[in-house]
Short mmCIF file of C-alpha atoms and ligand atoms in Angstrom, two decimals:
data_model
loop_
_atom_site.label_atom_id
_atom_site.label_comp_id
_atom_site.label_asym_id
_atom_site.label_seq_id
_atom_site.Cartn_x
_atom_site.Cartn_y
_atom_site.Cartn_z
CA MET Z 1 120.55 -58.05 -135.05
CA THR Z 2 120.73 -59.92 -131.80
CA SER Z 3 123.87 -58.45 -130.31
CA PRO Z 4 123.59 -55.65 -127.77
CA LEU Z 5 123.95 -53.23 -130.67
CA THR Z 6 120.26 -53.10 -131.19
CA PHE Z 7 118.85 -51.11 -133.99
CA PHE Z 8 115.28 -49.93 -134.07
CA GLN Z 9 113.33 -52.16 -131.72
CA LEU Z 10 110.08 -51.09 -130.23
CA PRO Z 11 110.42 -52.46 -126.70
CA PHE Z 12 113.75 -50.77 -126.21
CA LEU Z 13 112.44 -47.56 -127.65
CA MET Z 14 109.74 -47.56 -125.02
CA VAL Z 15 112.23 -48.13 -122.25
CA PHE Z 16 114.29 -45.27 -123.57
CA PHE Z 17 111.42 -42.83 -123.50
CA LEU Z 18 109.63 -43.98 -120.41
CA PHE Z 19 112.59 -44.24 -118.08
CA PRO Z 20 115.08 -41.53 -118.80
CA LEU Z 21 115.72 -41.26 -115.06
CA LEU Z 22 115.25 -43.76 -112.30
CA ILE Z 23 115.67 -43.05 -108.69
CA SER Z 24 115.37 -45.26 -105.66
CA PRO Z 25 114.95 -43.25 -102.52
CA ALA Z 26 116.57 -44.65 -99.44
CA ALA Z 27 113.95 -45.78 -97.00
CA ALA Z 28 115.75 -44.20 -94.08
CA ALA Z 29 116.84 -40.96 -95.61
CA ALA Z 30 113.61 -40.00 -97.30
CA THR Z 31 111.88 -37.28 -95.35
CA ALA Z 32 108.95 -36.58 -97.60
CA ALA Z 33 106.66 -38.84 -99.53
CA THR Z 34 108.65 -41.34 -101.54
CA VAL Z 35 108.25 -43.06 -104.83
CA ALA Z 36 108.09 -46.82 -104.71
CA PRO Z 37 111.50 -48.35 -105.27
CA LYS Z 38 111.79 -49.40 -108.88
CA ARG Z 39 113.84 -52.14 -110.33
CA HIS Z 40 116.77 -50.61 -112.11
CA PRO Z 41 117.12 -51.37 -115.78
CA HIS Z 42 120.57 -52.61 -116.67
CA PHE Z 43 120.57 -51.14 -120.15
CA GLN Z 44 119.43 -47.98 -121.88
CA HIS Z 45 119.39 -46.80 -125.46
CA ILE Z 46 120.95 -43.79 -127.08
CA ASN Z 47 119.52 -42.47 -130.31
CA VAL Z 48 122.84 -41.80 -132.05
CA THR Z 49 121.34 -40.16 -135.13
CA GLU Z 50 119.37 -37.73 -133.04
CA THR Z 51 122.29 -36.94 -130.73
CA ILE Z 52 124.59 -36.23 -133.67
CA ALA Z 53 121.92 -34.01 -135.23
CA SER Z 54 121.67 -32.05 -131.99
CA THR Z 55 125.37 -31.15 -132.21
CA ARG Z 56 124.68 -29.43 -135.51
CA ILE Z 57 122.00 -27.06 -134.33
CA GLN Z 58 122.37 -23.63 -135.75
CA GLN Z 59 123.29 -21.25 -133.00
CA PRO Z 60 120.61 -18.65 -132.41
CA SER Z 61 121.36 -15.52 -134.38
CA GLN Z 62 121.95 -12.39 -132.41
CA THR Z 63 118.66 -10.91 -133.37
CA THR Z 64 116.42 -13.78 -132.32
CA SER Z 65 116.56 -13.42 -128.62
CA GLN Z 66 117.63 -9.91 -127.78
CA GLU Z 67 114.17 -8.42 -127.57
CA THR Z 68 111.56 -11.09 -127.57
CA LYS Z 69 112.85 -14.41 -126.42
CA ILE Z 70 115.04 -13.53 -123.47
CA PRO Z 71 113.47 -15.50 -120.67
CA THR Z 72 113.37 -13.55 -117.47
CA ALA Z 73 111.91 -14.85 -114.27
CA ALA Z 74 109.06 -17.22 -114.86
CA ALA Z 75 105.72 -16.75 -113.19
CA ASN Z 76 105.80 -17.61 -109.53
CA SER Z 77 103.28 -20.28 -108.79
CA GLY Z 78 103.44 -19.94 -105.04
CA GLN Z 79 104.39 -17.27 -102.57
CA ASP Z 80 106.90 -19.47 -100.81
CA LYS Z 81 109.22 -19.65 -103.73
CA ILE Z 82 110.99 -17.64 -106.37
CA LYS Z 83 111.41 -19.24 -109.77
CA LEU Z 84 113.88 -18.20 -112.47
CA ASN Z 85 114.79 -19.52 -115.87
CA LEU Z 86 118.30 -20.91 -115.96
CA LEU Z 87 120.23 -20.66 -119.21
CA HIS Z 88 123.31 -22.51 -120.37
CA ARG Z 89 125.95 -20.33 -121.99
CA GLU Z 90 125.25 -21.90 -125.36
CA THR Z 91 121.61 -20.89 -125.19
CA THR Z 92 122.19 -17.32 -124.05
CA PRO Z 93 122.30 -14.26 -126.28
CA PHE Z 94 125.96 -13.95 -125.27
CA LEU Z 95 127.15 -15.91 -128.24
CA GLN Z 96 128.27 -12.69 -129.82
CA PHE Z 97 130.93 -12.65 -127.11
CA GLN Z 98 132.14 -16.13 -127.94
CA PRO Z 99 134.01 -17.45 -130.91
CA SER Z 100 131.36 -19.18 -133.02
CA HIS Z 101 133.17 -22.41 -133.75
CA ASP Z 102 131.59 -25.71 -134.55
CA TYR Z 103 130.48 -28.18 -131.91
CA ARG Z 104 133.85 -29.90 -131.62
CA HIS Z 105 135.62 -26.60 -131.00
CA ARG Z 106 133.04 -25.44 -128.50
CA PHE Z 107 133.20 -28.78 -126.75
CA SER Z 108 136.95 -28.77 -126.64
CA ALA Z 109 136.91 -25.21 -125.25
CA ARG Z 110 134.44 -26.35 -122.59
CA MET Z 111 136.79 -29.19 -121.60
CA HIS Z 112 139.69 -26.78 -121.45
CA ARG Z 113 137.75 -24.49 -119.08
CA ASP Z 114 136.79 -27.56 -117.14
CA ALA Z 115 140.39 -28.66 -116.58
CA THR Z 116 141.18 -25.16 -115.31
CA THR Z 117 138.20 -25.11 -112.96
CA VAL Z 118 139.04 -28.52 -111.56
CA ALA Z 119 142.71 -27.66 -111.06
CA TYR Z 120 141.62 -24.63 -109.08
CA LEU Z 121 139.03 -26.54 -107.01
CA THR Z 122 141.56 -29.27 -106.29
CA ARG Z 123 144.01 -26.73 -105.03
CA ARG Z 124 141.44 -24.76 -103.07
CA LEU Z 125 140.13 -27.90 -101.39
CA ASN Z 126 143.59 -29.26 -100.58
CA HIS Z 127 143.66 -28.18 -96.97
CA SER Z 128 147.11 -29.54 -96.42
CA ASP Z 129 148.25 -26.88 -98.87
CA ARG Z 130 148.40 -23.71 -96.81
CA MET Z 131 149.25 -21.63 -99.84
CA ALA Z 132 145.93 -22.51 -101.46
CA ALA Z 133 144.11 -20.13 -99.14
CA LYS Z 134 146.25 -17.26 -100.36
CA TYR Z 135 145.54 -17.45 -104.03
CA GLU Z 136 147.14 -14.46 -105.66
CA VAL Z 137 146.66 -13.15 -109.16
CA GLU Z 138 150.43 -13.41 -109.70
CA ASP Z 139 150.32 -17.13 -108.96
CA LEU Z 140 148.23 -17.91 -111.98
CA GLY Z 141 150.12 -19.62 -114.74
CA ALA Z 142 149.68 -19.23 -118.46
CA ASP Z 143 147.28 -22.12 -118.60
CA VAL Z 144 144.96 -20.48 -116.16
CA VAL Z 145 144.92 -17.21 -118.02
CA SER Z 146 144.16 -18.89 -121.31
CA GLY Z 147 141.23 -20.51 -119.55
CA MET Z 148 140.00 -17.06 -118.65
CA GLU Z 149 139.80 -16.03 -122.28
CA GLN Z 150 137.11 -18.61 -122.75
CA GLY Z 151 134.93 -16.81 -120.25
CA SER Z 152 133.75 -17.89 -116.84
CA GLY Z 153 130.38 -19.27 -116.12
CA GLU Z 154 128.32 -22.10 -117.49
CA TYR Z 155 124.80 -21.20 -116.32
CA PHE Z 156 123.03 -17.84 -116.11
CA VAL Z 157 119.91 -16.22 -114.70
CA ARG Z 158 118.41 -12.81 -115.34
CA ILE Z 159 117.50 -10.66 -112.35
CA GLY Z 160 116.78 -7.01 -111.62
CA VAL Z 161 119.32 -4.97 -109.67
CA GLY Z 162 118.43 -1.74 -107.83
CA SER Z 163 115.35 0.48 -107.78
CA PRO Z 164 113.94 0.81 -110.35
CA PRO Z 165 115.29 -2.66 -111.26
CA LYS Z 166 117.81 -2.90 -114.09
CA ASP Z 167 117.82 -6.38 -115.64
CA GLN Z 168 121.19 -8.09 -115.62
CA TYR Z 169 122.50 -11.55 -116.53
CA MET Z 170 124.25 -13.23 -113.62
CA VAL Z 171 126.44 -16.32 -113.60
CA ILE Z 172 125.31 -18.80 -110.96
CA ASP Z 173 127.87 -20.79 -109.00
CA SER Z 174 127.17 -23.36 -106.30
CA GLY Z 175 130.70 -22.96 -104.94
CA SER Z 176 130.79 -19.15 -104.52
CA ASP Z 177 129.82 -17.07 -101.57
CA ILE Z 178 129.30 -13.58 -102.88
CA VAL Z 179 126.79 -11.77 -105.05
CA TRP Z 180 128.37 -9.02 -107.16
CA VAL Z 181 127.81 -6.90 -110.25
CA GLN Z 182 130.09 -4.66 -112.28
CA CYS Z 183 129.49 -1.10 -111.12
CA GLN Z 184 129.94 2.43 -112.36
CA PRO Z 185 132.32 4.14 -112.16
CA CYS Z 186 134.46 1.39 -113.73
CA ARG Z 187 138.16 1.47 -113.15
CA LEU Z 188 138.27 -1.75 -115.15
CA CYS Z 189 135.21 -3.52 -116.48
CA TYR Z 190 135.04 -6.40 -118.96
CA ARG Z 191 132.45 -6.34 -121.73
CA GLN Z 192 128.91 -7.26 -120.70
CA SER Z 193 125.66 -7.44 -122.64
CA ASP Z 194 123.62 -5.03 -120.50
CA PRO Z 195 124.65 -1.48 -119.52
CA VAL Z 196 126.92 -1.53 -116.45
CA PHE Z 197 124.93 -0.96 -113.26
CA ASP Z 198 125.10 2.61 -112.01
CA PRO Z 199 124.50 2.97 -108.26
CA ALA Z 200 123.73 6.66 -108.74
CA SER Z 201 120.56 5.72 -110.61
CA SER Z 202 119.29 3.35 -107.91
CA ALA Z 203 117.22 4.72 -105.03
CA SER Z 204 117.80 1.63 -102.90
CA PHE Z 205 121.60 1.48 -103.12
CA ALA Z 206 123.38 2.02 -99.80
CA GLY Z 207 127.08 1.68 -99.06
CA VAL Z 208 128.27 -0.44 -96.13
CA SER Z 209 130.61 1.00 -93.53
CA CYS Z 210 133.72 -0.84 -92.39
CA SER Z 211 132.38 -1.21 -88.88
CA SER Z 212 129.15 -2.96 -89.88
CA THR Z 213 128.59 -6.61 -88.98
CA VAL Z 214 128.04 -7.58 -92.60
CA CYS Z 215 131.50 -6.24 -93.42
CA ASP Z 216 132.93 -8.47 -90.69
CA ARG Z 217 131.55 -11.57 -92.39
CA LEU Z 218 133.61 -10.96 -95.52
CA GLN Z 219 137.06 -12.34 -95.96
CA ASN Z 220 139.64 -10.00 -97.53
CA THR Z 221 137.95 -6.92 -96.15
CA GLY Z 222 139.62 -3.61 -95.97
CA CYS Z 223 138.49 -0.05 -95.96
CA HIS Z 224 138.37 2.43 -98.78
CA SER Z 225 137.24 5.95 -97.77
CA GLY Z 226 135.25 4.45 -94.92
CA ARG Z 227 133.51 1.93 -97.19
CA CYS Z 228 133.77 -1.84 -96.77
CA ARG Z 229 135.88 -3.37 -99.51
CA TYR Z 230 135.51 -6.82 -101.02
CA GLU Z 231 137.66 -8.82 -103.38
CA VAL Z 232 137.06 -12.21 -105.00
CA GLN Z 233 139.31 -14.21 -107.30
CA TYR Z 234 138.19 -17.16 -109.34
CA GLY Z 235 140.12 -20.17 -110.49
CA ASP Z 236 140.50 -19.05 -114.07
CA GLY Z 237 142.19 -15.78 -113.17
CA SER Z 238 139.03 -13.69 -113.22
CA TYR Z 239 138.54 -11.33 -110.32
CA THR Z 240 136.30 -8.59 -109.00
CA LYS Z 241 137.12 -5.87 -106.49
CA GLY Z 242 135.05 -3.02 -105.16
CA THR Z 243 132.90 -1.94 -102.28
CA LEU Z 244 130.16 -3.77 -100.47
CA ALA Z 245 126.64 -2.35 -100.66
CA ILE Z 246 123.10 -3.13 -99.60
CA GLU Z 247 120.75 -3.30 -102.56
CA THR Z 248 117.35 -4.54 -103.69
CA LEU Z 249 117.22 -7.46 -106.12
CA THR Z 250 114.18 -8.38 -108.20
CA PHE Z 251 113.38 -11.92 -109.28
CA GLY Z 252 110.40 -11.73 -111.64
CA ASP Z 253 107.65 -10.25 -109.49
CA VAL Z 254 109.43 -10.92 -106.20
CA THR Z 255 111.48 -8.14 -104.67
CA VAL Z 256 114.15 -8.95 -102.10
CA GLN Z 257 115.46 -6.01 -100.12
CA ASN Z 258 118.66 -5.58 -98.15
CA VAL Z 259 120.87 -7.99 -100.05
CA ALA Z 260 124.58 -7.41 -99.50
CA ILE Z 261 126.18 -7.23 -102.94
CA GLY Z 262 129.63 -6.42 -104.17
CA CYS Z 263 129.72 -3.33 -106.37
CA GLY Z 264 132.70 -4.16 -108.57
CA HIS Z 265 134.70 -1.24 -109.87
CA THR Z 266 137.70 -3.33 -110.95
CA ASN Z 267 136.77 -6.52 -112.74
CA ARG Z 268 138.85 -8.71 -114.92
CA GLY Z 269 137.80 -11.78 -116.79
CA LEU Z 270 135.11 -12.37 -119.27
CA PHE Z 271 131.98 -13.61 -117.66
CA VAL Z 272 130.57 -14.35 -121.10
CA GLY Z 273 128.71 -11.07 -121.20
CA ALA Z 274 127.10 -11.45 -117.78
CA SER Z 275 127.08 -8.51 -115.38
CA GLY Z 276 128.16 -10.41 -112.32
CA LEU Z 277 127.67 -13.51 -110.27
CA LEU Z 278 124.99 -14.88 -107.97
CA GLY Z 279 126.80 -17.01 -105.41
CA LEU Z 280 124.71 -19.98 -104.25
CA GLY Z 281 127.31 -21.51 -101.94
CA GLY Z 282 126.80 -22.65 -98.38
CA GLY Z 283 128.51 -19.65 -96.74
CA SER Z 284 126.72 -16.79 -94.98
CA MET Z 285 127.38 -14.16 -97.67
CA SER Z 286 126.00 -16.14 -100.59
CA PHE Z 287 122.47 -15.40 -101.77
CA ILE Z 288 121.34 -18.63 -100.10
CA GLY Z 289 123.12 -17.74 -96.85
CA GLN Z 290 121.67 -14.23 -96.80
CA MET Z 291 118.17 -15.50 -97.49
CA GLY Z 292 118.56 -18.11 -94.73
CA GLY Z 293 115.67 -16.94 -92.58
CA GLN Z 294 113.24 -16.51 -95.43
CA THR Z 295 114.04 -19.52 -97.57
CA GLY Z 296 115.36 -21.96 -95.00
CA GLY Z 297 118.51 -22.34 -97.08
CA ALA Z 298 116.41 -24.19 -99.64
CA PHE Z 299 116.84 -24.08 -103.39
CA SER Z 300 116.32 -26.35 -106.33
CA TYR Z 301 117.68 -26.27 -109.85
CA CYS Z 302 117.55 -28.05 -113.11
CA LEU Z 303 120.38 -27.74 -115.62
CA VAL Z 304 119.59 -27.97 -119.33
CA SER Z 305 122.11 -27.28 -122.04
CA ARG Z 306 121.86 -29.64 -124.97
CA GLY Z 307 119.23 -30.50 -127.48
CA ASN Z 308 117.03 -28.45 -129.70
CA THR Z 309 113.97 -28.48 -127.49
CA GLY Z 310 114.28 -24.77 -126.76
CA SER Z 311 113.59 -25.55 -123.13
CA THR Z 312 115.40 -23.75 -120.36
CA GLY Z 313 116.45 -24.98 -116.99
CA SER Z 314 115.15 -23.51 -113.77
CA LEU Z 315 116.38 -22.18 -110.46
CA GLU Z 316 114.01 -21.84 -107.52
CA PHE Z 317 114.50 -20.53 -104.03
CA GLY Z 318 112.48 -21.21 -100.88
CA ARG Z 319 111.10 -24.22 -99.07
CA GLY Z 320 108.26 -24.33 -101.59
CA SER Z 321 110.84 -25.27 -104.22
CA LEU Z 322 111.66 -28.59 -102.51
CA PRO Z 323 109.90 -31.35 -104.43
CA VAL Z 324 107.91 -34.17 -102.95
CA GLY Z 325 109.21 -37.59 -103.89
CA ALA Z 326 112.88 -36.80 -104.42
CA ALA Z 327 115.54 -39.25 -103.24
CA TRP Z 328 117.18 -37.43 -100.33
CA VAL Z 329 120.86 -37.87 -99.59
CA PRO Z 330 122.56 -36.39 -96.49
CA LEU Z 331 124.29 -33.06 -97.16
CA LEU Z 332 127.78 -33.01 -95.67
CA ARG Z 333 129.60 -29.89 -94.60
CA ASN Z 334 133.34 -29.36 -94.71
CA SER Z 335 134.27 -26.87 -92.01
CA HIS Z 336 137.38 -26.00 -94.02
CA ALA Z 337 135.27 -25.10 -97.07
CA PRO Z 338 131.76 -24.00 -96.02
CA SER Z 339 130.92 -22.80 -99.54
CA PHE Z 340 130.74 -26.31 -100.95
CA TYR Z 341 127.91 -28.83 -100.90
CA TYR Z 342 129.28 -32.31 -100.24
CA ILE Z 343 127.29 -35.50 -100.39
CA GLY Z 344 127.99 -39.03 -99.26
CA LEU Z 345 128.72 -41.43 -102.10
CA SER Z 346 129.25 -45.09 -101.27
CA GLY Z 347 129.68 -46.69 -104.66
CA LEU Z 348 129.11 -46.82 -108.40
CA GLY Z 349 127.22 -49.23 -110.58
CA VAL Z 350 127.47 -50.26 -114.23
CA GLY Z 351 124.65 -52.37 -115.66
CA SER Z 352 123.86 -55.08 -113.15
CA VAL Z 353 127.28 -54.82 -111.49
CA ARG Z 354 128.18 -52.83 -108.42
CA VAL Z 355 131.76 -51.85 -109.18
CA PRO Z 356 134.19 -53.11 -106.51
CA ILE Z 357 135.49 -49.87 -105.05
CA PRO Z 358 136.43 -49.46 -101.37
CA GLU Z 359 133.78 -47.25 -99.73
CA ASP Z 360 136.35 -44.96 -98.18
CA SER Z 361 137.38 -43.86 -101.69
CA PHE Z 362 134.72 -41.15 -101.40
CA LYS Z 363 135.17 -40.26 -97.75
CA LEU Z 364 135.45 -36.66 -96.59
CA THR Z 365 138.15 -36.82 -93.92
CA GLU Z 366 138.22 -34.99 -90.60
CA SER Z 367 140.87 -32.69 -92.00
CA GLY Z 368 138.60 -31.78 -94.91
CA LEU Z 369 140.30 -33.79 -97.67
CA GLY Z 370 138.60 -35.99 -100.24
CA GLY Z 371 134.83 -36.23 -100.30
CA VAL Z 372 132.31 -35.63 -103.06
CA VAL Z 373 131.37 -32.07 -104.05
CA MET Z 374 128.32 -31.17 -106.12
CA ASP Z 375 129.43 -28.38 -108.45
CA THR Z 376 127.51 -26.50 -111.13
CA GLY Z 377 130.73 -24.94 -112.47
CA THR Z 378 132.49 -28.25 -113.27
CA ALA Z 379 131.30 -30.08 -116.39
CA VAL Z 380 132.68 -33.62 -116.10
CA THR Z 381 132.50 -35.73 -112.94
CA ARG Z 382 135.94 -36.44 -111.45
CA LEU Z 383 136.67 -39.51 -109.35
CA PRO Z 384 139.76 -40.59 -107.44
CA LEU Z 385 142.03 -42.49 -109.82
CA ARG Z 386 141.51 -46.00 -108.47
CA ALA Z 387 137.72 -45.58 -108.36
CA TYR Z 388 137.73 -44.13 -111.86
CA VAL Z 389 139.77 -47.02 -113.27
CA ALA Z 390 137.50 -49.67 -111.75
CA PHE Z 391 134.40 -47.82 -112.95
CA ARG Z 392 135.70 -47.33 -116.48
CA ASP Z 393 136.88 -50.93 -116.72
CA ALA Z 394 133.41 -52.11 -115.73
CA PHE Z 395 131.90 -49.91 -118.45
CA VAL Z 396 134.41 -51.09 -121.05
CA SER Z 397 133.84 -54.74 -120.21
CA GLN Z 398 130.10 -54.30 -120.74
CA THR Z 399 130.47 -52.44 -124.03
CA GLN Z 400 132.68 -54.97 -125.82
CA ASN Z 401 130.38 -54.87 -128.83
CA LEU Z 402 130.86 -51.16 -129.43
CA PRO Z 403 133.80 -50.02 -131.58
CA ARG Z 404 136.15 -48.38 -129.11
CA LEU Z 405 138.74 -45.90 -130.34
CA SER Z 406 142.33 -46.80 -129.62
CA SER Z 407 143.04 -43.33 -128.29
CA GLY Z 408 141.21 -40.87 -126.10
CA VAL Z 409 139.73 -37.49 -126.94
CA SER Z 410 140.30 -34.39 -124.82
CA ILE Z 411 140.16 -35.41 -121.14
CA PHE Z 412 138.45 -38.73 -121.96
CA ASP Z 413 140.22 -42.06 -122.31
CA THR Z 414 137.21 -44.17 -123.33
CA CYS Z 415 135.62 -43.19 -126.61
CA TYR Z 416 133.62 -44.96 -129.31
CA ASP Z 417 133.03 -44.43 -132.98
CA LEU Z 418 129.25 -44.76 -133.31
CA LYS Z 419 128.72 -43.13 -136.67
CA GLU Z 420 127.51 -46.38 -138.25
CA PHE Z 421 124.75 -46.80 -135.69
CA VAL Z 422 121.23 -45.49 -135.45
CA THR Z 423 120.80 -46.41 -131.80
CA VAL Z 424 123.06 -48.23 -129.38
CA ARG Z 425 122.32 -50.15 -126.22
CA VAL Z 426 124.58 -49.23 -123.31
CA PRO Z 427 124.77 -50.43 -119.71
CA THR Z 428 123.24 -48.04 -117.19
CA VAL Z 429 125.45 -46.07 -114.84
CA SER Z 430 124.38 -45.47 -111.23
CA PHE Z 431 125.51 -43.57 -108.16
CA TYR Z 432 124.99 -45.41 -104.86
CA PHE Z 433 124.60 -42.83 -102.11
CA THR Z 434 125.17 -43.13 -98.39
CA GLY Z 435 121.85 -44.01 -96.81
CA GLY Z 436 120.84 -46.24 -99.68
CA ALA Z 437 119.48 -43.97 -102.42
CA ILE Z 438 120.51 -44.96 -105.94
CA LEU Z 439 120.53 -42.56 -108.89
CA THR Z 440 120.56 -44.15 -112.33
CA LEU Z 441 121.70 -41.61 -114.89
CA PRO Z 442 120.04 -41.05 -118.25
CA ALA Z 443 122.39 -42.38 -120.97
CA ARG Z 444 122.89 -38.89 -122.39
CA ASN Z 445 124.54 -37.94 -119.08
CA PHE Z 446 127.38 -40.45 -119.40
CA LEU Z 447 127.97 -41.21 -123.09
CA ILE Z 448 128.30 -37.87 -124.81
CA PRO Z 449 129.16 -36.64 -128.30
CA VAL Z 450 132.56 -34.94 -128.52
CA ASP Z 451 132.28 -33.98 -132.18
CA GLY Z 452 129.62 -33.79 -134.83
CA TRP Z 453 130.61 -37.03 -136.57
CA GLY Z 454 129.68 -39.78 -134.18
CA THR Z 455 132.50 -39.93 -131.65
CA PHE Z 456 131.07 -40.46 -128.17
CA CYS Z 457 133.02 -40.66 -124.91
CA PHE Z 458 132.41 -42.06 -121.45
CA ALA Z 459 131.99 -38.72 -119.67
CA PHE Z 460 134.00 -39.25 -116.49
CA ALA Z 461 137.62 -38.46 -115.68
CA PRO Z 462 140.14 -39.22 -112.96
CA SER Z 463 140.84 -36.64 -110.27
CA SER Z 464 144.41 -35.67 -109.42
CA SER Z 465 143.58 -36.04 -105.73
CA GLU Z 466 141.14 -37.87 -103.47
CA LEU Z 467 138.51 -35.21 -104.25
CA SER Z 468 135.46 -36.25 -106.27
CA ILE Z 469 133.32 -33.69 -108.06
CA ILE Z 470 129.87 -34.37 -109.51
CA GLY Z 471 129.78 -32.21 -112.61
CA ASN Z 472 127.01 -30.52 -114.53
CA ILE Z 473 126.99 -33.02 -117.43
CA GLN Z 474 125.96 -35.72 -114.96
CA GLN Z 475 123.47 -33.38 -113.22
CA GLU Z 476 121.76 -32.30 -116.43
CA GLY Z 477 118.05 -32.88 -116.74
CA ILE Z 478 117.68 -34.06 -113.15
CA GLN Z 479 116.01 -31.81 -110.60
CA ILE Z 480 118.53 -31.20 -107.81
CA SER Z 481 117.41 -29.70 -104.52
CA VAL Z 482 119.33 -28.49 -101.51
CA ASP Z 483 117.59 -28.44 -98.14
CA GLY Z 484 120.27 -26.61 -96.21
CA ALA Z 485 118.28 -26.32 -92.98
CA ASN Z 486 117.70 -30.06 -92.64
CA GLY Z 487 120.90 -31.11 -94.36
CA PHE Z 488 119.76 -33.02 -97.43
CA VAL Z 489 120.38 -32.94 -101.16
CA GLY Z 490 117.51 -34.29 -103.26
CA PHE Z 491 117.60 -35.94 -106.69
CA GLY Z 492 114.48 -35.98 -108.82
CA PRO Z 493 111.72 -36.88 -108.94
CA ASN Z 494 111.33 -34.64 -111.96
CA VAL Z 495 113.20 -34.77 -115.20
CA CYS Z 496 113.52 -31.47 -116.91
C1 LIG U 501 116.05 -41.23 -133.47
O1 LIG U 501 115.75 -39.85 -133.56
C2 LIG U 501 115.33 -39.46 -134.86
C3 LIG U 501 115.25 -37.94 -134.87
O2 LIG U 501 114.48 -37.47 -133.80
C4 LIG U 501 114.00 -40.12 -135.16
O3 LIG U 501 113.55 -39.75 -136.45
C5 LIG U 501 114.21 -41.62 -135.11
O4 LIG U 501 112.97 -42.27 -135.28
C6 LIG U 501 114.81 -42.05 -133.78
N1 LIG U 501 115.17 -43.44 -133.89
C7 LIG U 501 115.01 -44.30 -132.90
C8 LIG U 501 115.40 -45.70 -133.18
O5 LIG U 501 114.58 -43.98 -131.81
C1 LIG U 502 148.23 -30.75 -101.50
O1 LIG U 502 149.14 -29.89 -100.84
C2 LIG U 502 150.35 -30.52 -100.44
C3 LIG U 502 151.17 -29.50 -99.63
O2 LIG U 502 151.40 -28.34 -100.36
C4 LIG U 502 151.09 -31.02 -101.68
O3 LIG U 502 152.28 -31.68 -101.29
C5 LIG U 502 150.20 -31.98 -102.45
O4 LIG U 502 150.82 -32.37 -103.64
C6 LIG U 502 148.87 -31.32 -102.78
N1 LIG U 502 147.99 -32.30 -103.39
C7 LIG U 502 147.40 -32.08 -104.55
C8 LIG U 502 146.57 -33.18 -105.06
O5 LIG U 502 147.52 -31.05 -105.18
#
């Protein structure tokens, strides 16, 4: 076989295993030690047989993890950081809360949630739309509510709330600015896997008065019997309302006192069994914002969801979590949307080709439109239509030897039937960042299985606006670090 559809060939196999991720740091932007720039390979291999097998993994039974295998915070190797295990929803014990369909159904449900999330983000980040700021529950259409039934949240951590600490699963979200848990007494609580937190049984719980400075920092504040109220609504129709409190949180063996958390007495949605949400956004009320002084606004995470390795991802806080040797890209702030982490993207590459896309396709304008957001809650990377079309066409033209389906699947328009193949050779896909860093994605981050029978799709989609979003499928397996104090986002150097 001499065509690009290579079957088992040793040299390619070695490339596949040795270089799952390649990063070129920009000479100018790198602040720490750097890795030597590497030549980028123009092709990678996907083990089709193995990838298809991984879609058929038996879901963990309810009994496996409940007692023994629930990963809590991992050991902390240094005092300047907190390290937690990060679980994808499909690897959590919450499966009992989800319909246990096959891979294709779960994948299609994930894409449905994704469309809902992106529609909401697009609207929220459309600053010419004044109504977007006033997002009311009544505004949500049927589509949005059906998204809610799927449950919010893609990635979870387990932390202790109160004193003595009660362990709770929390959704993490890079675009949210509040930490909250469902609280007793519940006026309305959705089903969660741990007992609902009861402030009466926590010695460290303290309410916040309406006149306190921390109450001032909240949007949507009001007073209820002298207590500071909070209210948050999410794109899928989920919401939480209650009172603000000061509480102690425990991350493994690290205790953090005086964290402002929402104590939610009225909560609607289905956070896949989690007790609440740990907001990691760039605003002052997120966990990152509140820890500002202690952690320097620094955190690092690694998302893992697929495969049968049994490995978990990780989430670390503190300057000690910032890796040496990452490729650092300037972090951009949008004053209209301080929660979000934007980065500068200048172009895209496929194989040896830099796709001809005008650089301003990815520009964040003065008025806060467009730009490129890093989001843990979005699965598939969205690109402005013209950029997407050029990018996809470049990929299609370099995969002429693969059998392409005549129609799309779900949100994807470029899919292939690979069931006859053991491995396939595909062109690499790269992000060219402002400042010169280049991130070449592992093949599993851009050609993904959409069913259990060998259909794979090019995992990008067009945006309905000028907004680009880098989604979690593209972020998977790459260590991503945010150095908020110095204004950089780091990629690599570790694969995970
Ligand atoms: C693909 O993965 C399977 C299962 O792990 C393995 O047995 C096989 O050797 C791999 N094939 C190639 C060509 O890498
Ligand atoms: C942004 O908001 C404006 C004003 O409401 C609207 O005309 C436009 O269609 C919106 N754009 C998108 C992409 O939703």
